Amino acid sequence: MLNYKPLFFITGLILSKLALFMYIPMLLALFTADVGTQEFFLSIVLGHTASFLLLHFGRVQHFRLGVREMFLLTTLVWVIGSAFAALPFMLIEHMSYTDAYFETMSGITTTGSTVLSGLDTMPHSVLMWRSILQWLGGIGFIVMGVAILPFLNVGGMRLFQTESSEWSDKSTPKTQQLAWQILQVYLVLTICCYFGYLASGMTQFEAINHAMTTLSTGGYSTSDSSMSHFSAAAHWNASLFMFLGGLPFLLLIHAFKKRSTKHIYRDAQVLGFVKLVLVSTALITLFLWWHNTFPLADAVRISLFNVISVITTTGFGLSDFSAWGNFATLIFFFLMFAGACSGSTSGGIKIFRFQIAATLLKKQTQQLLHPRGVFPQNYNKRRVNDAIIRSLVAFILSYFITILITAAILAAFGSDLVVSLTGAITAVSNVGPGLGELIGPSGNFASLPDASKWALSVAMLMGRLEILTVTVLFFPAFWRG
Amino acid sequence: MLNYKPLFFITGLILSKLALFMYIPMLLALFTADVGTQEFFLSIVLGHTASFLLLHFGRVQHFRLGVREMFLLTTLVWVIGSAFAALPFMLIEHMSYTDAYFETMSGITTTGSTVLSGLDTMPHSVLMWRSILQWLGGIGFIVMGVAILPFLNVGGMRLFQTESSEWSDKSTPKTQQLAWQILQVYLVLTICCYFGYLASGMTQFEAINHAMTTLSTGGYSTSDSSMSHFSAAAHWNASLFMFLGGLPFLLLIHAFKKRSTKHIYRDAQVLGFVKLVLVSTALITLFLWWHNTFPLADAVRISLFNVISVITTTGFGLSDFSAWGNFATLIFFFLMFAGACSGSTSGGIKIFRFQIAATLLKKQTQQLLHPRGVFPQNYNKRRVNDAIIRSLVAFILSYFITILITAAILAAFGSDLVVSLTGAITAVSNVGPGLGELIGPSGNFASLPDASKWALSVAMLMGRLEILTVTVLFFPAFWRG
Ligand SMILES: [K+]
Ligand SMILES: [K+]
């Protein structure tokens, strides 16, 4: 039997925290005499009530969570959190609950696909709530990635468990301490990003919002034209902090503590990330320059921005890259799968999985030429054993199966090949925009049918939780236990 | 140092065999007083001369082929064979050598993408040569798959090596004997298919050609409208023999010898193949019926035909499925990757790899729920060890990398997202047609730039040779040896 009480209790805790964060947009609306005070207040009251009931019925003297409870809890927290956090969108913008839930799930998973338009004139409380959702989702994901996923051993994350536990042997931080350190670094970087945006000419409000959605690689903006609305300096600032948001946070913490970045430079995953950014940017820049789409300086800035935006799965828009011609479109299509480093806020398959795959491919080729040779396979100075390969394969398989099923649902409800495919990919990878006019960087998801929006909401959540965390819940064996 | 002499010798042997097969279209042209006699005669003379020189310079007393020689030889035979077999197309149809080479490589790899139109009025010698290329390519591939690839251990084929060697322990056939048995079964089935087509109302010439391109899952036709040109009975006959062409030939041989099909029914891969065909057909039929595209009986026939045609990578056209709406298009997009059984003439990833992946996924999910449990992974009553998983991963990775690079080249030379992607997929999977108007079932590849055609030719060959057989040649380590 599953032990439900602790699940109630922890979900209640999370709801009460979410309700606390709702005070920010409520107070903003109150003090600027803008729309939203009543609606946020109502949501807060509902949130505190639900949280009180859950905490009450879930209270037990002692509890222990087994693996199955952990899986269920991880999914439940995001599903119920979104169900609650969607209320203000519905109440203020008078949108359907489907749309509100989509927008919330997209925010909290840092996907950043939106059904809203008219952002430039939208109540500040709504915009602020969207940004807060992404910011919370970002740090929630990092903490989950460091503290919970390695424990559940989903998707080859054990590789990082050993890494972090070895590191923690020296410095002995417990999980709570680690979460606290992550929060500090995340806050400091957000504040730096905020000042950068201020300096680039953004208003106070724009800078706060974009700082939150940049570090979390979320990609929500306060303008329909996203980053095209802002100065070149803002683009450089965004590129820098999206890049930082794509780095493994444990390494950033280490760098902050030791006042040294050498661990970052030497990390195989970071190096791979940097190489991928540079090579892709070079290709796209050359292509744009060759076709005289932009002058060279602009081509570099715009290419770098878009490449980082897609690889880190931020999804900010700056000049619609799906209108740059077929070659650029195809490169971005493939980059949508990539993702930045594990342990960052970014989604996607992530660099380390490609690197492990590459070492495997190298080993296999050597093996073909020298059938009796012994070729050890290493990654980041660590042996890659068969258990890691297997969980990596399981991850990538379930990743593509999720894309396949999501795309099939979208197609069955009338979307064409490009929308179905890139809509599914962008959701599972938590990128945000797809390709093409409809859902590309200059479009939005409003026109899709409700069924497609729910399918995409599930896909975003599955992508965020490394797929298998959610998939196990669909197995009858899980519930028989 | 690589030992080149035996490579010359064996290539010479293959060229002389190809030249012998050219007598068929030459005699056909001669006796029907049709175009082509001179051109085929010239090609034959050139072929015999080249073959004579290669045999002369390659003659050695004894030879032994190492692994590296085997890899080089396998690729070389197909490349040089195509270079020679392309001559008649160039001479008769006055097409560029690029187009002729593309058409030949497409034929001999049983891909079936074409640059030709006006097939209905084309000289019979040319049509016959196209069909012969596919028929030879089909049996060449089966023999290679049974005799050479397991020896080279490419793409997890060891799984079948053990299987076939165990089987051969009882019946002690040597490779030559096995090749002979394959040829017999292949011939018998081709003849049955021929009579089926005759009975369905095809002319003698149409029946011969389509029999050769059906069994080989090649898909070349004698009409621009492909199978739409023929009767419903012809479609059922095609479905049956494409299906048989997608079965493992070793099992067919076994069935012929034992006069029993129970080994076929019990084979995990065959069962998977049948399930995939039935489920896909049901989905497409329902979709077509729902949208009133066809009456139910027609919907069943046309769906089944197209599903088998794409899964077995035959690629015959019958009513352009890319015009059936988004859902059908997407299903076919995914089926283009599938492929039928290993050891058949079909291309693609192949059923057994998906099944092994599925058993892995199942095992991993169980492992997530019971971290300390021990879950053995079996396939076809055989243990799946880590070496098989690794070579399977290497295959699928290199498969997608080849698609990625090919698609990028197509896009760089101006093709749009759908053409680039489906063009690359259809080539690597040896299916034939892509999706969309240009290269879909009712289009052809003539309008693509030369660079794209060469890229596709390489992709078709790589797909046919299970990718890694060709990839190793690109490694400097291969040549340093
Ligand atoms: K995003
Ligand atoms: K084919």
PDB file of C-alpha atoms in Angstrom, chain A residues 67-68 71 152-155 158 287 326-331 333-334 357-358 360-365 367-371 377 384-387 389-398 400-401 403-405 407-409 411-412 414-418 420-422 435 468-469 471-472 475 477-478 481, chain B residues 67-68 71 152-155 158 287 326-331 333-334 357-358 360-365 367-371 377 384-387 389-398 400-401 403-405 407-409 411-412 414-418 420-422 435 468-469 471-472 475 477-478 481:
ATOM      1  CA  VAL A  67      10.841   4.853  -3.682  1.00  0.00           C
ATOM      2  CA  ARG A  68       7.254   4.624  -4.894  1.00  0.00           C
ATOM      3  CA  PHE A  71       7.991   9.021  -7.512  1.00  0.00           C
ATOM      4  CA  LEU A 152      15.527   7.805  -7.823  1.00  0.00           C
ATOM      5  CA  ASN A 153      18.297   7.017 -10.316  1.00  0.00           C
ATOM      6  CA  VAL A 154      16.398   8.349 -13.304  1.00  0.00           C
ATOM      7  CA  GLY A 155      18.153   8.800 -16.631  1.00  0.00           C
ATOM      8  CA  ARG A 158      23.781   8.351 -10.728  1.00  0.00           C
ATOM      9  CA  PHE A 287      24.947  31.545 -43.016  1.00  0.00           C
ATOM     10  CA  ASN A 326      16.120  26.280 -44.471  1.00  0.00           C
ATOM     11  CA  PHE A 327      19.611  25.655 -43.194  1.00  0.00           C
ATOM     12  CA  ALA A 328      19.151  27.794 -40.070  1.00  0.00           C
ATOM     13  CA  THR A 329      15.734  26.280 -39.443  1.00  0.00           C
ATOM     14  CA  LEU A 330      17.162  22.771 -39.559  1.00  0.00           C
ATOM     15  CA  ILE A 331      20.043  23.618 -37.216  1.00  0.00           C
ATOM     16  CA  PHE A 333      15.360  22.048 -35.135  1.00  0.00           C
ATOM     17  CA  PHE A 334      18.226  19.858 -33.970  1.00  0.00           C
ATOM     18  CA  ALA A 357      26.976   8.576 -26.369  1.00  0.00           C
ATOM     19  CA  ALA A 358      29.990   9.924 -28.270  1.00  0.00           C
ATOM     20  CA  LEU A 360      30.390   4.920 -26.591  1.00  0.00           C
ATOM     21  CA  LEU A 361      30.402   5.418 -30.348  1.00  0.00           C
ATOM     22  CA  LYS A 362      34.161   5.877 -30.315  1.00  0.00           C
ATOM     23  CA  LYS A 363      34.685   2.754 -28.254  1.00  0.00           C
ATOM     24  CA  GLN A 364      32.387   0.716 -30.492  1.00  0.00           C
ATOM     25  CA  THR A 365      34.186   1.827 -33.638  1.00  0.00           C
ATOM     26  CA  GLN A 367      36.036  -2.412 -31.158  1.00  0.00           C
ATOM     27  CA  LEU A 368      34.883  -3.040 -34.728  1.00  0.00           C
ATOM     28  CA  LEU A 369      38.424  -2.568 -35.994  1.00  0.00           C
ATOM     29  CA  HIS A 370      40.038  -4.509 -33.157  1.00  0.00           C
ATOM     30  CA  PRO A 371      37.512  -7.129 -32.067  1.00  0.00           C
ATOM     31  CA  GLN A 377      35.072   4.104 -21.717  1.00  0.00           C
ATOM     32  CA  VAL A 384      31.146   4.721 -17.724  1.00  0.00           C
ATOM     33  CA  ASN A 385      29.699   1.378 -16.728  1.00  0.00           C
ATOM     34  CA  ASP A 386      26.924  -0.590 -18.370  1.00  0.00           C
ATOM     35  CA  ALA A 387      24.329   0.473 -15.802  1.00  0.00           C
ATOM     36  CA  ILE A 389      24.576   3.187 -20.533  1.00  0.00           C
ATOM     37  CA  ARG A 390      21.358   1.332 -19.881  1.00  0.00           C
ATOM     38  CA  SER A 391      19.704   4.139 -17.977  1.00  0.00           C
ATOM     39  CA  LEU A 392      20.899   6.606 -20.615  1.00  0.00           C
ATOM     40  CA  VAL A 393      19.311   4.495 -23.332  1.00  0.00           C
ATOM     41  CA  ALA A 394      16.110   4.193 -21.340  1.00  0.00           C
ATOM     42  CA  PHE A 395      15.994   7.959 -20.965  1.00  0.00           C
ATOM     43  CA  ILE A 396      16.566   8.764 -24.624  1.00  0.00           C
ATOM     44  CA  LEU A 397      14.090   6.118 -25.753  1.00  0.00           C
ATOM     45  CA  SER A 398      11.346   7.315 -23.479  1.00  0.00           C
ATOM     46  CA  PHE A 400      11.522  10.065 -28.178  1.00  0.00           C
ATOM     47  CA  ILE A 401       8.464   7.953 -27.376  1.00  0.00           C
ATOM     48  CA  ILE A 403       7.660  13.174 -28.422  1.00  0.00           C
ATOM     49  CA  LEU A 404       6.106  10.610 -30.764  1.00  0.00           C
ATOM     50  CA  ILE A 405       2.913  10.235 -28.742  1.00  0.00           C
ATOM     51  CA  ALA A 407       3.102  14.720 -31.820  1.00  0.00           C
ATOM     52  CA  ALA A 408       0.543  12.060 -32.774  1.00  0.00           C
ATOM     53  CA  ILE A 409      -2.055  13.638 -30.479  1.00  0.00           C
ATOM     54  CA  ALA A 411      -1.613  15.725 -35.462  1.00  0.00           C
ATOM     55  CA  ALA A 412      -4.826  13.847 -34.641  1.00  0.00           C
ATOM     56  CA  GLY A 414      -5.362  18.803 -36.773  1.00  0.00           C
ATOM     57  CA  SER A 415      -1.853  20.239 -36.484  1.00  0.00           C
ATOM     58  CA  ASP A 416       0.423  19.836 -39.505  1.00  0.00           C
ATOM     59  CA  LEU A 417       3.718  17.935 -39.533  1.00  0.00           C
ATOM     60  CA  VAL A 418       5.923  20.863 -38.510  1.00  0.00           C
ATOM     61  CA  SER A 420       3.012  18.587 -34.377  1.00  0.00           C
ATOM     62  CA  LEU A 421       6.677  17.649 -34.372  1.00  0.00           C
ATOM     63  CA  THR A 422       8.216  20.894 -33.176  1.00  0.00           C
ATOM     64  CA  LEU A 435       9.018  26.307 -35.554  1.00  0.00           C
ATOM     65  CA  LEU A 468      10.680   8.115 -16.485  1.00  0.00           C
ATOM     66  CA  THR A 469       9.769   9.734 -13.162  1.00  0.00           C
ATOM     67  CA  THR A 471       6.235   7.106 -16.839  1.00  0.00           C
ATOM     68  CA  VAL A 472       6.546   4.680 -13.930  1.00  0.00           C
ATOM     69  CA  PHE A 475       2.631   1.024 -15.019  1.00  0.00           C
ATOM     70  CA  ALA A 477       2.999  -2.659 -11.325  1.00  0.00           C
ATOM     71  CA  PHE A 478       3.578   0.706  -9.684  1.00  0.00           C
ATOM     72  CA  GLY A 481       3.546  -2.326  -5.584  1.00  0.00           C
TER      73      GLY A 481
ATOM     74  CA  VAL B  67      38.662  -7.147 -40.561  1.00  0.00           C
ATOM     75  CA  ARG B  68      39.826  -3.900 -42.140  1.00  0.00           C
ATOM     76  CA  PHE B  71      35.102  -3.319 -44.165  1.00  0.00           C
ATOM     77  CA  LEU B 152      32.023  -7.641 -38.693  1.00  0.00           C
ATOM     78  CA  ASN B 153      29.699  -7.389 -35.672  1.00  0.00           C
ATOM     79  CA  VAL B 154      27.996  -4.238 -36.884  1.00  0.00           C
ATOM     80  CA  GLY B 155      24.874  -2.950 -35.142  1.00  0.00           C
ATOM     81  CA  ARG B 158      25.918 -10.832 -33.270  1.00  0.00           C
ATOM     82  CA  PHE B 287      -8.642   7.707 -39.794  1.00  0.00           C
ATOM     83  CA  ASN B 326      -1.807  15.470 -40.706  1.00  0.00           C
ATOM     84  CA  PHE B 327      -2.362  12.411 -38.567  1.00  0.00           C
ATOM     85  CA  ALA B 328      -1.659   9.947 -41.387  1.00  0.00           C
ATOM     86  CA  THR B 329       1.358  11.964 -42.483  1.00  0.00           C
ATOM     87  CA  LEU B 330       2.822  11.840 -39.000  1.00  0.00           C
ATOM     88  CA  ILE B 331       2.254   8.094 -38.643  1.00  0.00           C
ATOM     89  CA  PHE B 333       6.789   9.856 -40.904  1.00  0.00           C
ATOM     90  CA  PHE B 334       7.479   7.607 -37.923  1.00  0.00           C
ATOM     91  CA  ALA B 357      14.933  -1.365 -26.690  1.00  0.00           C
ATOM     92  CA  ALA B 358      11.484  -2.137 -25.302  1.00  0.00           C
ATOM     93  CA  LEU B 360      15.460  -2.636 -21.870  1.00  0.00           C
ATOM     94  CA  LEU B 361      12.908   0.033 -21.060  1.00  0.00           C
ATOM     95  CA  LYS B 362      10.797  -2.484 -19.188  1.00  0.00           C
ATOM     96  CA  LYS B 363      13.751  -3.721 -17.205  1.00  0.00           C
ATOM     97  CA  GLN B 364      14.859  -0.184 -16.355  1.00  0.00           C
ATOM     98  CA  THR B 365      11.398   0.774 -15.133  1.00  0.00           C
ATOM     99  CA  GLN B 367      14.673  -1.396 -11.651  1.00  0.00           C
ATOM    100  CA  LEU B 368      13.519   2.107 -10.777  1.00  0.00           C
ATOM    101  CA  LEU B 369      10.731   0.698  -8.632  1.00  0.00           C
ATOM    102  CA  HIS B 370      12.854  -2.044  -7.092  1.00  0.00           C
ATOM    103  CA  PRO B 371      16.406  -0.702  -6.993  1.00  0.00           C
ATOM    104  CA  GLN B 377      16.612  -9.078 -19.999  1.00  0.00           C
ATOM    105  CA  VAL B 384      20.495  -9.655 -24.022  1.00  0.00           C
ATOM    106  CA  ASN B 385      23.927  -8.783 -22.706  1.00  0.00           C
ATOM    107  CA  ASP B 386      25.547  -5.390 -22.389  1.00  0.00           C
ATOM    108  CA  ALA B 387      27.672  -5.857 -25.510  1.00  0.00           C
ATOM    109  CA  ILE B 389      23.001  -3.056 -25.922  1.00  0.00           C
ATOM    110  CA  ARG B 390      26.164  -1.106 -26.671  1.00  0.00           C
ATOM    111  CA  SER B 391      26.300  -2.038 -30.319  1.00  0.00           C
ATOM    112  CA  LEU B 392      22.576  -1.346 -30.630  1.00  0.00           C
ATOM    113  CA  VAL B 393      23.084   2.119 -29.162  1.00  0.00           C
ATOM    114  CA  ALA B 394      26.029   2.733 -31.459  1.00  0.00           C
ATOM    115  CA  PHE B 395      23.898   1.773 -34.430  1.00  0.00           C
ATOM    116  CA  ILE B 396      20.936   3.974 -33.555  1.00  0.00           C
ATOM    117  CA  LEU B 397      23.168   6.925 -32.715  1.00  0.00           C
ATOM    118  CA  SER B 398      25.085   6.736 -35.940  1.00  0.00           C
ATOM    119  CA  PHE B 400      20.467   9.567 -36.409  1.00  0.00           C
ATOM    120  CA  ILE B 401      23.783  11.340 -36.915  1.00  0.00           C
ATOM    121  CA  ILE B 403      20.220  11.590 -40.952  1.00  0.00           C
ATOM    122  CA  LEU B 404      21.223  14.833 -39.249  1.00  0.00           C
ATOM    123  CA  ILE B 405      24.234  15.444 -41.484  1.00  0.00           C
ATOM    124  CA  ALA B 407      19.447  16.701 -43.762  1.00  0.00           C
ATOM    125  CA  ALA B 408      21.823  19.577 -43.009  1.00  0.00           C
ATOM    126  CA  ILE B 409      23.457  19.208 -46.437  1.00  0.00           C
ATOM    127  CA  ALA B 411      18.946  22.214 -46.188  1.00  0.00           C
ATOM    128  CA  ALA B 412      22.205  24.030 -46.953  1.00  0.00           C
ATOM    129  CA  GLY B 414      18.048  24.943 -50.315  1.00  0.00           C
ATOM    130  CA  SER B 415      15.576  22.203 -49.366  1.00  0.00           C
ATOM    131  CA  ASP B 416      12.950  23.085 -46.778  1.00  0.00           C
ATOM    132  CA  LEU B 417      12.523  21.391 -43.415  1.00  0.00           C
ATOM    133  CA  VAL B 418      10.171  18.638 -44.581  1.00  0.00           C
ATOM    134  CA  SER B 420      15.505  17.879 -45.899  1.00  0.00           C
ATOM    135  CA  LEU B 421      14.315  15.729 -43.034  1.00  0.00           C
ATOM    136  CA  THR B 422      12.185  13.210 -44.891  1.00  0.00           C
ATOM    137  CA  LEU B 435       6.928  13.362 -47.699  1.00  0.00           C
ATOM    138  CA  LEU B 468      29.039   1.795 -39.106  1.00  0.00           C
ATOM    139  CA  THR B 469      30.431  -0.416 -41.868  1.00  0.00           C
ATOM    140  CA  THR B 471      31.646   5.105 -40.884  1.00  0.00           C
ATOM    141  CA  VAL B 472      34.778   3.245 -39.796  1.00  0.00           C
ATOM    142  CA  PHE B 475      38.363   7.273 -39.093  1.00  0.00           C
ATOM    143  CA  ALA B 477      42.743   5.047 -37.281  1.00  0.00           C
ATOM    144  CA  PHE B 478      41.274   2.792 -39.942  1.00  0.00           C
ATOM    145  CA  GLY B 481      45.722   0.395 -39.022  1.00  0.00           C
TER     146      GLY B 481
END
